[in-house]
Amino acid sequence: MANDEMREDPPGVPRPDPVASEATPGAAPAAAPAASLGEKAKSAASAEPAWERKAIEQLAFAALKEQKASRRWGIFFKLLTFAYITILIIGVAGLPFFAKSKVPADKKHAALVELHGVIEATGEASADRITNALASAFKDEDSVGVILRINSPGGSPVQSGIVYDEIKRLRAKYPDKPLHVVVEDICASGGYYIASAADKIFVDKASIIGSIGVLMDGFGFTGTMEKLGVERRLLTAGTNKAFMDPFSPVNEQHQAFTKSLLADIHGQFIDVVKKGRGKRLKETPDTFSGLMWTGAKGIEMGLADGYGTVDSVARDVFKTESVIDYTEKENIADRLATRFGAQVGGVIADRVAPRIGTLR
């Protein structure tokens, strides 16, 4: 016993703790906490790659969606460009794209020419388009008469005068082929200037006709410039070069000259109406005042001859059921050639600068 008690353990070998070596009921092993911490670390380590993978997948799907959308828009714009170039080529080739084509004349018929909108140098109601169509209508041997359908508030006195003179020339060249005007909603000012060259004028009872007068309109900005502190610096070579300048005070001499100019154009208008209507015209103090009347009142005043439409004139006057349209339609090239900037500039110039002798 004494030898056993006096025995020493080898160096470096710990003596077992008798308390710890005793089995304790319900106690967990000492290594258990360390094992659970290791499992948590492993699960956390395995969770991090899954989160990163999910984020990468989302980014990849977003990039694919964006590429698909970009590809679709690219295809759309390419198709749009192709369509634009195709239509432009068709228009330049002179094909009346989206225009009403003229049916070949193979029998006796009434020739129709449309005058629609403001009468001006550009657009569908220009003198070039109207006179070309009228010439074709008169020239066709199968046309028994020409109907000029007018729906216009007026416009340029020069363009109106060109059409008027051409109608007179064609009527003299083809004396057996009458030209009648059919008025729809309105035939005023420059429109009526042209209508007075016809053999007869037919209206609806609610049509608006007349407005035999001339106007010149513009704006004056002198008061606005004074309020804003804007100084007008205008240099001219020529006493009247700044004629009716909207940024300068009204010049009484210029104003008097303008009224004389308008009176001259008004006199020309009155002359063509009197010559065209002749004894049918029942002149009153208001006839040439610029007022307008209904079609019914216009018949009473001798400004029109009766009621009628294109179909009724063709059927009852020209004795034919066939009507062929000779109107020159605006093709797609003309539409594309109308530049937005030029139109805006024209509108500004038209509103700011005075318009001399407008038949409206």
CSV table of C-alpha atoms in Angstrom, one decimal:
chain,number,residue,atom,x,y,z
A,1,MET,CA,0.0,0.0,0.0
A,2,ALA,CA,2.8,2.3,0.9
A,3,ASN,CA,4.5,1.7,-2.4
A,4,ASP,CA,1.3,2.4,-4.3
A,5,GLU,CA,0.7,5.7,-2.5
A,6,MET,CA,4.3,6.8,-3.1
A,7,ARG,CA,4.2,6.1,-6.9
A,8,GLU,CA,4.4,9.1,-9.1
A,9,ASP,CA,2.9,9.4,-12.5
A,10,PRO,CA,5.2,9.8,-15.5
A,11,PRO,CA,6.1,13.3,-16.4
A,12,GLY,CA,3.6,15.0,-18.9
A,13,VAL,CA,0.7,12.6,-18.2
A,14,PRO,CA,-2.1,14.4,-16.3
A,15,ARG,CA,-3.6,12.7,-13.4
A,16,PRO,CA,-7.3,11.8,-14.0
A,17,ASP,CA,-9.7,13.9,-12.0
A,18,PRO,CA,-11.7,11.6,-9.9
A,19,VAL,CA,-14.7,14.0,-9.8
A,20,ALA,CA,-14.8,14.5,-13.6
A,21,SER,CA,-14.3,10.8,-14.2
A,22,GLU,CA,-17.4,9.9,-12.3
A,23,ALA,CA,-20.4,9.4,-14.5
A,24,THR,CA,-23.0,12.1,-13.9
A,25,PRO,CA,-26.6,11.1,-14.9
A,26,GLY,CA,-28.0,13.4,-17.6
A,27,ALA,CA,-24.8,15.3,-18.2
A,28,ALA,CA,-23.8,15.8,-21.8
A,29,PRO,CA,-20.3,14.8,-23.0
A,30,ALA,CA,-17.7,17.6,-22.7
A,31,ALA,CA,-17.0,17.4,-26.5
A,32,ALA,CA,-20.6,18.0,-27.5
A,33,PRO,CA,-20.5,21.9,-27.5
A,34,ALA,CA,-17.4,21.9,-29.7
A,35,ALA,CA,-19.1,19.5,-32.2
A,36,SER,CA,-22.3,21.7,-32.5
A,37,LEU,CA,-20.3,24.8,-33.1
A,38,GLY,CA,-18.5,23.0,-36.0
A,39,GLU,CA,-21.7,22.0,-37.6
A,40,LYS,CA,-23.0,25.6,-37.5
A,41,ALA,CA,-19.8,26.9,-39.1
A,42,LYS,CA,-20.1,24.3,-41.8
A,43,SER,CA,-23.8,25.2,-42.5
A,44,ALA,CA,-23.0,28.9,-42.5
A,45,ALA,CA,-20.1,28.3,-44.9
A,46,SER,CA,-22.4,26.2,-47.2
A,47,ALA,CA,-25.1,29.0,-47.1
A,48,GLU,CA,-22.8,31.8,-48.4
A,49,PRO,CA,-22.2,30.2,-51.8
A,50,ALA,CA,-26.0,29.6,-52.3
A,51,TRP,CA,-26.8,33.3,-51.7
A,52,GLU,CA,-24.1,34.4,-54.1
A,53,ARG,CA,-25.3,31.9,-56.7
A,54,LYS,CA,-28.9,33.2,-56.4
A,55,ALA,CA,-27.7,36.8,-56.8
A,56,ILE,CA,-25.6,35.9,-59.9
A,57,GLU,CA,-28.6,34.1,-61.4
A,58,GLN,CA,-30.9,37.1,-60.9
A,59,LEU,CA,-28.3,39.4,-62.5
A,60,ALA,CA,-27.9,37.0,-65.4
A,61,PHE,CA,-31.7,36.8,-66.0
A,62,ALA,CA,-32.0,40.6,-65.8
A,63,ALA,CA,-29.2,41.0,-68.4
A,64,LEU,CA,-30.9,38.4,-70.7
A,65,LYS,CA,-34.3,40.3,-70.5
A,66,GLU,CA,-32.6,43.6,-71.3
A,67,GLN,CA,-30.8,42.0,-74.3
A,68,LYS,CA,-34.1,40.6,-75.6
A,69,ALA,CA,-35.9,44.0,-75.2
A,70,SER,CA,-33.0,45.8,-76.9
A,71,ARG,CA,-33.1,43.2,-79.7
A,72,ARG,CA,-36.8,43.7,-80.2
A,73,TRP,CA,-36.5,47.5,-80.3
A,74,GLY,CA,-33.6,47.2,-82.7
A,75,ILE,CA,-35.7,45.0,-85.1
A,76,PHE,CA,-38.6,47.5,-84.8
A,77,PHE,CA,-36.5,50.5,-85.7
A,78,LYS,CA,-34.9,48.6,-88.6
A,79,LEU,CA,-38.4,47.7,-89.9
A,80,LEU,CA,-39.5,51.3,-89.5
A,81,THR,CA,-36.5,52.6,-91.3
A,82,PHE,CA,-37.0,50.1,-94.1
A,83,ALA,CA,-40.7,51.1,-94.4
A,84,TYR,CA,-39.8,54.8,-94.5
A,85,ILE,CA,-37.2,54.3,-97.3
A,86,THR,CA,-39.6,52.1,-99.3
A,87,ILE,CA,-42.4,54.7,-99.1
A,88,LEU,CA,-39.9,57.4,-100.0
A,89,ILE,CA,-38.8,55.5,-103.1
A,90,ILE,CA,-42.4,54.9,-104.1
A,91,GLY,CA,-43.2,58.6,-103.7
A,92,VAL,CA,-40.1,59.8,-105.6
A,93,ALA,CA,-41.1,57.4,-108.4
A,94,GLY,CA,-44.2,59.4,-108.7
A,95,LEU,CA,-46.7,56.7,-107.7
A,96,PRO,CA,-49.8,58.3,-106.1
A,97,PHE,CA,-49.5,56.2,-102.9
A,98,PHE,CA,-52.7,56.3,-100.9
A,99,ALA,CA,-54.2,58.5,-103.6
A,100,LYS,CA,-57.5,57.9,-105.4
A,101,SER,CA,-56.7,56.7,-108.8
A,102,LYS,CA,-58.5,57.9,-111.9
A,103,VAL,CA,-60.6,55.3,-113.7
A,104,PRO,CA,-59.8,55.1,-117.4
A,105,ALA,CA,-62.4,57.0,-119.4
A,106,ASP,CA,-64.1,54.5,-121.7
A,107,LYS,CA,-67.4,56.1,-122.1
A,108,LYS,CA,-69.2,59.5,-121.8
A,109,HIS,CA,-68.9,60.9,-118.4
A,110,ALA,CA,-68.8,64.0,-116.2
A,111,ALA,CA,-65.2,65.1,-115.3
A,112,LEU,CA,-64.8,66.0,-111.7
A,113,VAL,CA,-62.1,68.3,-110.3
A,114,GLU,CA,-61.8,69.0,-106.5
A,115,LEU,CA,-60.7,72.3,-105.0
A,116,HIS,CA,-60.4,71.8,-101.3
A,117,GLY,CA,-58.8,73.9,-98.6
A,118,VAL,CA,-56.9,77.2,-98.6
A,119,ILE,CA,-55.9,78.4,-102.0
A,120,GLU,CA,-52.1,78.8,-102.0
A,121,ALA,CA,-48.9,78.1,-104.0
A,122,THR,CA,-48.2,74.8,-102.1
A,123,GLY,CA,-50.6,72.1,-101.2
A,124,GLU,CA,-53.6,70.4,-102.8
A,125,ALA,CA,-55.4,73.7,-103.7
A,126,SER,CA,-52.5,75.3,-105.6
A,127,ALA,CA,-53.0,76.8,-109.1
A,128,ASP,CA,-50.7,74.2,-110.7
A,129,ARG,CA,-52.7,71.3,-109.4
A,130,ILE,CA,-56.1,72.7,-110.2
A,131,THR,CA,-55.2,74.0,-113.7
A,132,ASN,CA,-53.5,70.7,-114.7
A,133,ALA,CA,-56.5,68.7,-113.6
A,134,LEU,CA,-58.9,71.1,-115.4
A,135,ALA,CA,-56.8,70.9,-118.6
A,136,SER,CA,-57.0,67.0,-118.5
A,137,ALA,CA,-60.7,67.1,-117.9
A,138,PHE,CA,-61.4,69.4,-120.8
A,139,LYS,CA,-59.1,67.6,-123.2
A,140,ASP,CA,-60.7,64.2,-122.7
A,141,GLU,CA,-63.0,63.6,-125.6
A,142,ASP,CA,-65.3,61.4,-123.6
A,143,SER,CA,-66.0,64.1,-120.9
A,144,VAL,CA,-69.3,65.8,-121.7
A,145,GLY,CA,-68.8,68.5,-119.1
A,146,VAL,CA,-66.6,69.5,-116.2
A,147,ILE,CA,-67.7,69.9,-112.5
A,148,LEU,CA,-65.4,71.9,-110.2
A,149,ARG,CA,-66.4,71.0,-106.6
A,150,ILE,CA,-65.2,73.8,-104.3
A,151,ASN,CA,-64.9,73.7,-100.5
A,152,SER,CA,-62.6,76.6,-99.7
A,153,PRO,CA,-62.5,79.7,-97.5
A,154,GLY,CA,-60.3,81.5,-100.0
A,155,GLY,CA,-56.6,82.3,-100.1
A,156,SER,CA,-54.1,83.9,-102.4
A,157,PRO,CA,-55.5,86.4,-105.0
A,158,VAL,CA,-52.7,85.5,-107.4
A,159,GLN,CA,-53.4,81.7,-107.3
A,160,SER,CA,-57.1,82.4,-107.6
A,161,GLY,CA,-56.5,84.6,-110.5
A,162,ILE,CA,-54.4,82.0,-112.3
A,163,VAL,CA,-57.2,79.4,-112.0
A,164,TYR,CA,-59.8,81.9,-113.1
A,165,ASP,CA,-57.9,82.8,-116.2
A,166,GLU,CA,-57.3,79.2,-117.1
A,167,ILE,CA,-61.0,78.4,-116.8
A,168,LYS,CA,-61.7,81.2,-119.2
A,169,ARG,CA,-59.1,80.0,-121.6
A,170,LEU,CA,-60.4,76.4,-121.5
A,171,ARG,CA,-64.0,77.4,-121.9
A,172,ALA,CA,-63.0,79.4,-125.0
A,173,LYS,CA,-61.0,76.5,-126.4
A,174,TYR,CA,-63.8,74.0,-125.8
A,175,PRO,CA,-66.9,76.0,-126.3
A,176,ASP,CA,-69.2,72.9,-126.4
A,177,LYS,CA,-68.0,71.7,-123.0
A,178,PRO,CA,-69.5,73.5,-120.0
A,179,LEU,CA,-68.0,73.9,-116.6
A,180,HIS,CA,-70.2,74.1,-113.6
A,181,VAL,CA,-69.2,74.7,-110.0
A,182,VAL,CA,-70.7,72.7,-107.1
A,183,VAL,CA,-70.3,74.4,-103.7
A,184,GLU,CA,-70.2,72.2,-100.6
A,185,ASP,CA,-69.7,73.8,-97.2
A,186,ILE,CA,-68.0,77.1,-98.2
A,187,CYS,CA,-67.0,78.9,-101.3
A,188,ALA,CA,-65.8,82.3,-100.0
A,189,SER,CA,-63.5,85.0,-101.2
A,190,GLY,CA,-60.8,83.5,-103.4
A,191,GLY,CA,-63.0,80.4,-103.8
A,192,TYR,CA,-65.8,82.5,-105.1
A,193,TYR,CA,-63.4,84.5,-107.3
A,194,ILE,CA,-62.7,81.2,-109.1
A,195,ALA,CA,-66.4,80.1,-109.1
A,196,SER,CA,-67.4,83.3,-110.9
A,197,ALA,CA,-65.7,81.9,-114.0
A,198,ALA,CA,-68.1,79.0,-114.3
A,199,ASP,CA,-71.1,78.7,-116.5
A,200,LYS,CA,-73.3,78.0,-113.5
A,201,ILE,CA,-72.9,77.8,-109.7
A,202,PHE,CA,-74.8,75.2,-107.7
A,203,VAL,CA,-75.1,75.3,-103.9
A,204,ASP,CA,-76.7,73.6,-100.9
A,205,LYS,CA,-79.2,75.8,-99.1
A,206,ALA,CA,-76.8,75.9,-96.1
A,207,SER,CA,-73.6,76.5,-98.0
A,208,ILE,CA,-71.7,79.7,-97.3
A,209,ILE,CA,-70.8,81.8,-100.3
A,210,GLY,CA,-69.6,85.4,-100.9
A,211,SER,CA,-67.0,87.3,-98.8
A,212,ILE,CA,-66.1,89.5,-101.8
A,213,GLY,CA,-63.4,91.5,-100.2
A,214,VAL,CA,-59.6,91.7,-99.5
A,215,LEU,CA,-57.8,91.8,-96.2
A,216,MET,CA,-54.3,92.3,-94.8
A,217,ASP,CA,-53.5,91.3,-91.3
A,218,GLY,CA,-50.5,91.4,-88.9
A,219,PHE,CA,-49.5,92.4,-85.4
A,220,GLY,CA,-47.9,95.3,-83.7
A,221,PHE,CA,-45.4,94.8,-80.8
A,222,THR,CA,-44.3,98.3,-79.9
A,223,GLY,CA,-46.2,98.4,-76.6
A,224,THR,CA,-44.8,95.0,-75.5
A,225,MET,CA,-41.3,96.1,-76.4
A,226,GLU,CA,-41.6,99.2,-74.3
A,227,LYS,CA,-42.7,97.2,-71.3
A,228,LEU,CA,-39.9,94.7,-71.7
A,229,GLY,CA,-37.3,97.4,-72.3
A,230,VAL,CA,-36.5,96.2,-75.8
A,231,GLU,CA,-35.1,98.7,-78.3
A,232,ARG,CA,-35.8,98.4,-82.0
A,233,ARG,CA,-32.7,98.9,-84.1
A,234,LEU,CA,-33.7,99.0,-87.8
A,235,LEU,CA,-31.4,100.1,-90.6
A,236,THR,CA,-32.7,100.5,-94.1
A,237,ALA,CA,-31.7,101.7,-97.5
A,238,GLY,CA,-34.8,103.1,-99.1
A,239,THR,CA,-37.5,105.3,-97.6
A,240,ASN,CA,-40.2,102.7,-97.5
A,241,LYS,CA,-38.1,99.5,-97.0
A,242,ALA,CA,-39.5,99.1,-93.5
A,243,PHE,CA,-43.0,99.0,-94.9
A,244,MET,CA,-45.5,98.1,-92.2
A,245,ASP,CA,-42.8,96.8,-89.9
A,246,PRO,CA,-44.7,95.2,-86.9
A,247,PHE,CA,-41.9,96.3,-84.5
A,248,SER,CA,-42.2,99.9,-85.4
A,249,PRO,CA,-45.0,102.4,-84.8
A,250,VAL,CA,-47.7,102.7,-87.4
A,251,ASN,CA,-46.7,104.9,-90.3
A,252,GLU,CA,-49.7,106.8,-91.6
A,253,GLN,CA,-48.3,107.1,-95.2
A,254,HIS,CA,-47.7,103.3,-95.3
A,255,GLN,CA,-51.1,102.7,-93.9
A,256,ALA,CA,-52.7,104.9,-96.6
A,257,PHE,CA,-50.7,103.2,-99.3
A,258,THR,CA,-51.7,99.7,-98.1
A,259,LYS,CA,-55.4,100.7,-98.2
A,260,SER,CA,-55.0,101.9,-101.8
A,261,LEU,CA,-53.2,98.6,-102.6
A,262,LEU,CA,-56.1,96.5,-101.1
A,263,ALA,CA,-58.6,98.7,-103.0
A,264,ASP,CA,-56.9,97.9,-106.3
A,265,ILE,CA,-57.1,94.1,-105.6
A,266,HIS,CA,-60.7,94.5,-104.4
A,267,GLY,CA,-61.6,96.3,-107.6
A,268,GLN,CA,-60.1,93.4,-109.7
A,269,PHE,CA,-62.3,91.0,-107.6
A,270,ILE,CA,-65.4,93.0,-108.2
A,271,ASP,CA,-64.7,93.1,-112.0
A,272,VAL,CA,-64.4,89.3,-112.4
A,273,VAL,CA,-67.6,88.7,-110.4
A,274,LYS,CA,-69.6,91.2,-112.5
A,275,LYS,CA,-68.2,89.8,-115.7
A,276,GLY,CA,-68.8,86.2,-114.6
A,277,ARG,CA,-72.3,86.6,-113.2
A,278,GLY,CA,-73.5,89.3,-115.7
A,279,LYS,CA,-77.2,90.2,-115.5
A,280,ARG,CA,-77.9,87.4,-113.0
A,281,LEU,CA,-76.2,89.4,-110.3
A,282,LYS,CA,-78.6,91.5,-108.2
A,283,GLU,CA,-76.2,94.0,-106.8
A,284,THR,CA,-76.8,95.7,-103.5
A,285,PRO,CA,-74.6,97.9,-101.2
A,286,ASP,CA,-73.6,94.8,-99.3
A,287,THR,CA,-72.7,92.6,-102.3
A,288,PHE,CA,-69.1,93.6,-102.4
A,289,SER,CA,-68.7,94.5,-98.7
A,290,GLY,CA,-67.0,91.2,-97.7
A,291,LEU,CA,-70.2,89.7,-96.1
A,292,MET,CA,-71.1,86.1,-96.6
A,293,TRP,CA,-74.5,84.5,-97.2
A,294,THR,CA,-76.2,81.1,-97.2
A,295,GLY,CA,-76.7,79.3,-100.4
A,296,ALA,CA,-80.4,80.1,-100.3
A,297,LYS,CA,-79.7,83.8,-100.0
A,298,GLY,CA,-77.0,83.6,-102.6
A,299,ILE,CA,-79.5,82.3,-105.1
A,300,GLU,CA,-81.8,85.3,-104.4
A,301,MET,CA,-78.8,87.7,-104.8
A,302,GLY,CA,-77.7,86.1,-108.1
A,303,LEU,CA,-74.5,84.8,-106.6
A,304,ALA,CA,-75.6,81.2,-107.4
A,305,ASP,CA,-77.9,79.6,-109.9
A,306,GLY,CA,-79.6,76.8,-108.0
A,307,TYR,CA,-79.3,73.8,-105.8
A,308,GLY,CA,-77.3,70.8,-106.8
A,309,THR,CA,-74.6,68.2,-106.0
A,310,VAL,CA,-72.0,66.5,-108.1
A,311,ASP,CA,-74.3,63.6,-108.8
A,312,SER,CA,-77.4,65.7,-109.5
A,313,VAL,CA,-75.5,68.0,-111.9
A,314,ALA,CA,-74.0,65.0,-113.7
A,315,ARG,CA,-77.3,63.2,-114.0
A,316,ASP,CA,-79.7,66.2,-114.6
A,317,VAL,CA,-77.5,68.6,-116.4
A,318,PHE,CA,-74.9,66.5,-118.2
A,319,LYS,CA,-77.3,63.5,-118.6
A,320,THR,CA,-74.8,60.9,-117.4
A,321,GLU,CA,-74.5,58.7,-114.4
A,322,SER,CA,-70.7,58.3,-114.8
A,323,VAL,CA,-68.4,60.7,-112.9
A,324,ILE,CA,-64.6,60.4,-113.2
A,325,ASP,CA,-62.3,62.2,-110.8
A,326,TYR,CA,-59.5,64.1,-112.6
A,327,THR,CA,-58.1,65.7,-109.4
A,328,GLU,CA,-54.4,65.6,-109.0
A,329,LYS,CA,-53.9,63.8,-105.6
A,330,GLU,CA,-51.0,64.6,-103.3
A,331,ASN,CA,-48.5,61.7,-103.3
A,332,ILE,CA,-46.4,60.5,-100.5
A,333,ALA,CA,-43.3,62.3,-101.7
A,334,ASP,CA,-45.0,65.6,-101.4
A,335,ARG,CA,-46.0,64.8,-97.9
A,336,LEU,CA,-42.5,63.8,-96.9
A,337,ALA,CA,-41.0,66.8,-98.6
A,338,THR,CA,-42.9,69.1,-96.4
A,339,ARG,CA,-40.4,69.8,-93.7
A,340,PHE,CA,-41.5,70.5,-90.2
A,341,GLY,CA,-39.1,73.4,-89.7
A,342,ALA,CA,-40.1,75.1,-92.9
A,343,GLN,CA,-43.7,74.9,-91.9
A,344,VAL,CA,-43.1,76.3,-88.5
A,345,GLY,CA,-41.1,79.1,-90.0
A,346,GLY,CA,-43.8,79.8,-92.5
A,347,VAL,CA,-46.5,80.0,-89.8
A,348,ILE,CA,-44.4,82.4,-87.7
A,349,ALA,CA,-43.7,84.6,-90.7
A,350,ASP,CA,-47.3,84.4,-91.8
A,351,ARG,CA,-48.5,85.6,-88.4
A,352,VAL,CA,-45.9,88.2,-87.7
A,353,ALA,CA,-45.4,89.8,-91.2
A,354,PRO,CA,-48.4,91.4,-92.9
A,355,ARG,CA,-50.1,89.4,-95.6
A,356,ILE,CA,-51.0,91.6,-98.5
A,357,GLY,CA,-54.2,91.0,-100.5
A,358,THR,CA,-55.5,87.8,-99.0
A,359,LEU,CA,-58.9,86.8,-100.4
A,360,ARG,CA,-60.4,85.6,-97.1
